[in-house]
mmCIF file of C-alpha atoms in Angstrom:
data_model
loop_
_atom_site.group_PDB
_atom_site.id
_atom_site.type_symbol
_atom_site.label_atom_id
_atom_site.label_comp_id
_atom_site.label_asym_id
_atom_site.label_seq_id
_atom_site.Cartn_x
_atom_site.Cartn_y
_atom_site.Cartn_z
ATOM 1 C CA MET A 1 20.449 57.711 27.818
ATOM 2 C CA ARG A 2 21.434 61.141 26.287
ATOM 3 C CA THR A 3 25.149 60.173 26.552
ATOM 4 C CA LEU A 4 24.602 56.840 24.719
ATOM 5 C CA GLU A 5 22.587 58.752 21.775
ATOM 6 C CA ARG A 6 25.452 61.364 21.666
ATOM 7 C CA ARG A 7 28.178 58.775 21.476
ATOM 8 C CA THR A 8 26.232 56.775 19.009
ATOM 9 C CA SER A 9 25.612 59.681 16.655
ATOM 10 C CA TRP A 10 29.258 60.886 17.109
ATOM 11 C CA LEU A 11 30.659 57.602 16.174
ATOM 12 C CA GLY A 12 28.449 57.488 13.166
ATOM 13 C CA TRP A 13 26.101 54.545 14.125
ATOM 14 C CA THR A 14 22.757 56.334 13.930
ATOM 15 C CA GLU A 15 20.458 54.821 11.544
ATOM 16 C CA GLN A 16 16.823 55.139 10.382
ATOM 17 C CA ARG A 17 14.444 53.155 12.205
ATOM 18 C CA GLN A 18 13.587 49.945 10.586
ATOM 19 C CA ALA A 19 9.844 49.767 9.796
ATOM 20 C CA PHE A 20 7.671 47.025 10.914
ATOM 21 C CA ASP A 21 7.296 45.542 7.410
ATOM 22 C CA LYS A 22 5.814 42.184 6.039
ATOM 23 C CA ARG A 23 8.853 40.009 7.052
ATOM 24 C CA ARG A 24 9.071 41.140 10.526
ATOM 25 C CA LEU A 25 5.289 40.754 10.961
ATOM 26 C CA LEU A 26 5.456 37.162 9.693
ATOM 27 C CA GLN A 27 8.292 36.564 12.044
ATOM 28 C CA PHE A 28 6.489 38.146 15.003
ATOM 29 C CA ALA A 29 3.391 35.846 14.165
ATOM 30 C CA LEU A 30 5.526 32.688 13.971
ATOM 31 C CA CYS A 31 6.871 33.541 17.309
ATOM 32 C CA VAL A 32 3.466 33.975 18.650
ATOM 33 C CA ALA A 33 2.363 30.647 17.327
ATOM 34 C CA ALA A 34 5.303 28.914 18.412
ATOM 35 C CA ALA A 35 5.078 30.207 21.907
ATOM 36 C CA THR A 36 1.309 29.149 22.066
ATOM 37 C CA GLY A 37 2.267 25.735 20.714
ATOM 38 C CA ILE A 38 4.765 25.442 23.586
ATOM 39 C CA TYR A 39 2.468 26.436 25.952
ATOM 40 C CA LEU A 40 -0.200 23.891 25.152
ATOM 41 C CA LEU A 41 2.575 21.296 24.841
ATOM 42 C CA ALA A 42 3.673 22.232 28.515
ATOM 43 C CA MET A 43 0.261 22.092 29.688
ATOM 44 C CA TYR A 44 -0.447 18.702 28.130
ATOM 45 C CA VAL A 45 3.086 17.207 29.759
ATOM 46 C CA SER A 46 2.177 18.819 33.097
ATOM 47 C CA GLY A 47 -0.102 15.863 33.359
ATOM 48 C CA LEU A 48 2.890 13.659 33.649
ATOM 49 C CA SER A 49 4.965 13.077 36.679
ATOM 50 C CA PRO A 50 6.330 16.388 38.125
ATOM 51 C CA SER A 51 10.132 15.596 37.434
ATOM 52 C CA THR A 52 9.389 14.399 33.730
ATOM 53 C CA ALA A 53 7.089 17.404 33.273
ATOM 54 C CA GLU A 54 9.994 19.876 34.461
ATOM 55 C CA ILE A 55 12.291 18.284 32.149
ATOM 56 C CA ASN A 56 9.893 18.383 29.193
ATOM 57 C CA GLY A 57 9.071 21.865 29.833
ATOM 58 C CA PHE A 58 12.681 23.033 29.899
ATOM 59 C CA GLY A 59 13.303 21.095 26.626
ATOM 60 C CA LEU A 60 10.148 22.828 25.170
ATOM 61 C CA VAL A 61 11.443 26.305 26.416
ATOM 62 C CA LEU A 62 14.873 25.562 24.750
ATOM 63 C CA LEU A 63 13.387 24.668 21.424
ATOM 64 C CA LEU A 64 11.258 27.788 21.608
ATOM 65 C CA VAL A 65 14.209 29.970 22.431
ATOM 66 C CA SER A 66 16.217 28.310 19.630
ATOM 67 C CA ALA A 67 13.409 28.929 17.116
ATOM 68 C CA ILE A 68 13.034 32.626 18.071
ATOM 69 C CA TRP A 69 16.807 33.239 17.792
ATOM 70 C CA LEU A 70 16.879 31.655 14.705
ATOM 71 C CA MET A 71 14.081 33.871 12.972
ATOM 72 C CA PHE A 72 15.702 37.049 14.517
ATOM 73 C CA ARG A 73 19.267 36.239 13.917
ATOM 74 C CA ARG A 74 19.955 39.066 11.491
ATOM 75 C CA ASP A 75 18.343 41.717 13.564
ATOM 76 C CA ILE A 76 19.959 40.483 16.876
ATOM 77 C CA ALA A 77 23.428 40.423 15.208
ATOM 78 C CA ARG A 78 23.150 43.758 13.770
ATOM 79 C CA TYR A 79 22.126 45.308 16.867
ATOM 80 C CA GLN A 80 24.699 43.490 18.999
ATOM 81 C CA TYR A 81 27.274 44.553 16.540
ATOM 82 C CA GLN A 82 26.354 48.328 16.944
ATOM 83 C CA THR A 83 26.130 48.101 20.645
ATOM 84 C CA VAL A 84 29.705 46.339 20.876
ATOM 85 C CA MET A 85 31.294 48.793 18.442
ATOM 86 C CA THR A 86 29.665 51.877 20.390
ATOM 87 C CA MET A 87 30.780 50.527 23.788
ATOM 88 C CA LEU A 88 34.368 50.109 22.450
ATOM 89 C CA ASN A 89 34.285 53.820 20.917
ATOM 90 C CA ARG A 90 34.868 52.532 17.320
ATOM 91 C CA HIS A 91 33.785 54.587 14.482
ATOM 92 C CA ARG A 92 31.661 52.911 11.779
ATOM 93 C CA PRO A 93 33.586 50.997 9.344
ATOM 94 C CA GLU A 94 32.970 50.722 5.634
ATOM 95 C CA GLN A 95 29.733 48.965 4.535
ATOM 96 C CA ASP A 96 31.502 45.775 3.191
ATOM 97 C CA GLU A 97 33.580 45.467 6.409
ATOM 98 C CA ALA A 98 30.436 45.749 8.718
ATOM 99 C CA GLN A 99 28.559 43.258 6.762
ATOM 100 C CA ARG A 100 31.395 40.866 6.864
ATOM 101 C CA GLN A 101 31.360 41.170 10.561
ATOM 102 C CA ILE A 102 27.639 41.053 10.920
ATOM 103 C CA ARG A 103 27.494 37.904 9.048
ATOM 104 C CA ALA A 104 30.160 36.221 11.484
ATOM 105 C CA MET A 105 27.887 37.175 14.379
ATOM 106 C CA GLU A 106 25.154 35.868 12.716
ATOM 107 C CA SER A 107 26.775 32.453 12.097
ATOM 108 C CA LEU A 108 27.837 32.392 15.786
ATOM 109 C CA GLY A 109 24.283 32.973 16.662
ATOM 110 C CA THR A 110 23.178 30.265 14.358
ATOM 111 C CA GLY A 111 25.543 27.860 15.976
ATOM 112 C CA PHE A 112 24.180 28.862 19.344
ATOM 113 C CA SER A 113 20.621 28.337 17.972
ATOM 114 C CA ILE A 114 21.603 24.789 16.752
ATOM 115 C CA LEU A 115 23.246 23.957 20.237
ATOM 116 C CA LEU A 116 20.040 25.029 21.961
ATOM 117 C CA PHE A 117 17.610 22.975 19.576
ATOM 118 C CA SER A 118 19.990 19.730 19.831
ATOM 119 C CA THR A 119 19.741 20.160 23.690
ATOM 120 C CA GLY A 120 16.126 20.554 23.736
ATOM 121 C CA ILE A 121 15.681 17.609 21.470
ATOM 122 C CA LEU A 122 17.915 15.587 23.551
ATOM 123 C CA LEU A 123 16.204 16.432 26.909
ATOM 124 C CA LEU A 124 12.864 15.498 25.335
ATOM 125 C CA THR A 125 14.289 12.176 24.126
ATOM 126 C CA ILE A 126 15.701 11.119 27.358
ATOM 127 C CA SER A 127 12.741 12.097 29.405
ATOM 128 C CA LEU A 128 10.608 9.932 26.943
ATOM 129 C CA VAL A 129 12.840 7.001 27.009
ATOM 130 C CA PHE A 130 13.303 7.029 30.767
ATOM 131 C CA SER A 131 9.807 7.619 31.870
#
């Protein structure tokens, strides 16, 4: 862990810890509400046949992961960018270049989130049609 901290500071990646501000508190509350809703839906669905319940449960989990990923996409992209650049021994670029690269990673994450959401909806629709 110390080696990682030394490498991070040597490459110029040390940052102030971000506070748990109102935006993050709201995001966290939304994640807890979404997880609770998914849990309740999964419990309701478990009364159906076992195979249908498994497919619906998997579809609901995909929807939950996609929602959480979409809410925290900026933080995830920033952390992934810092981790990848540290692993590749890259010095911190200028602010504009870093923001451009983070936005590109954020767009990729949004696309992945849309893919997960679409797959979850497709699984739920197929299981409802064929049950």
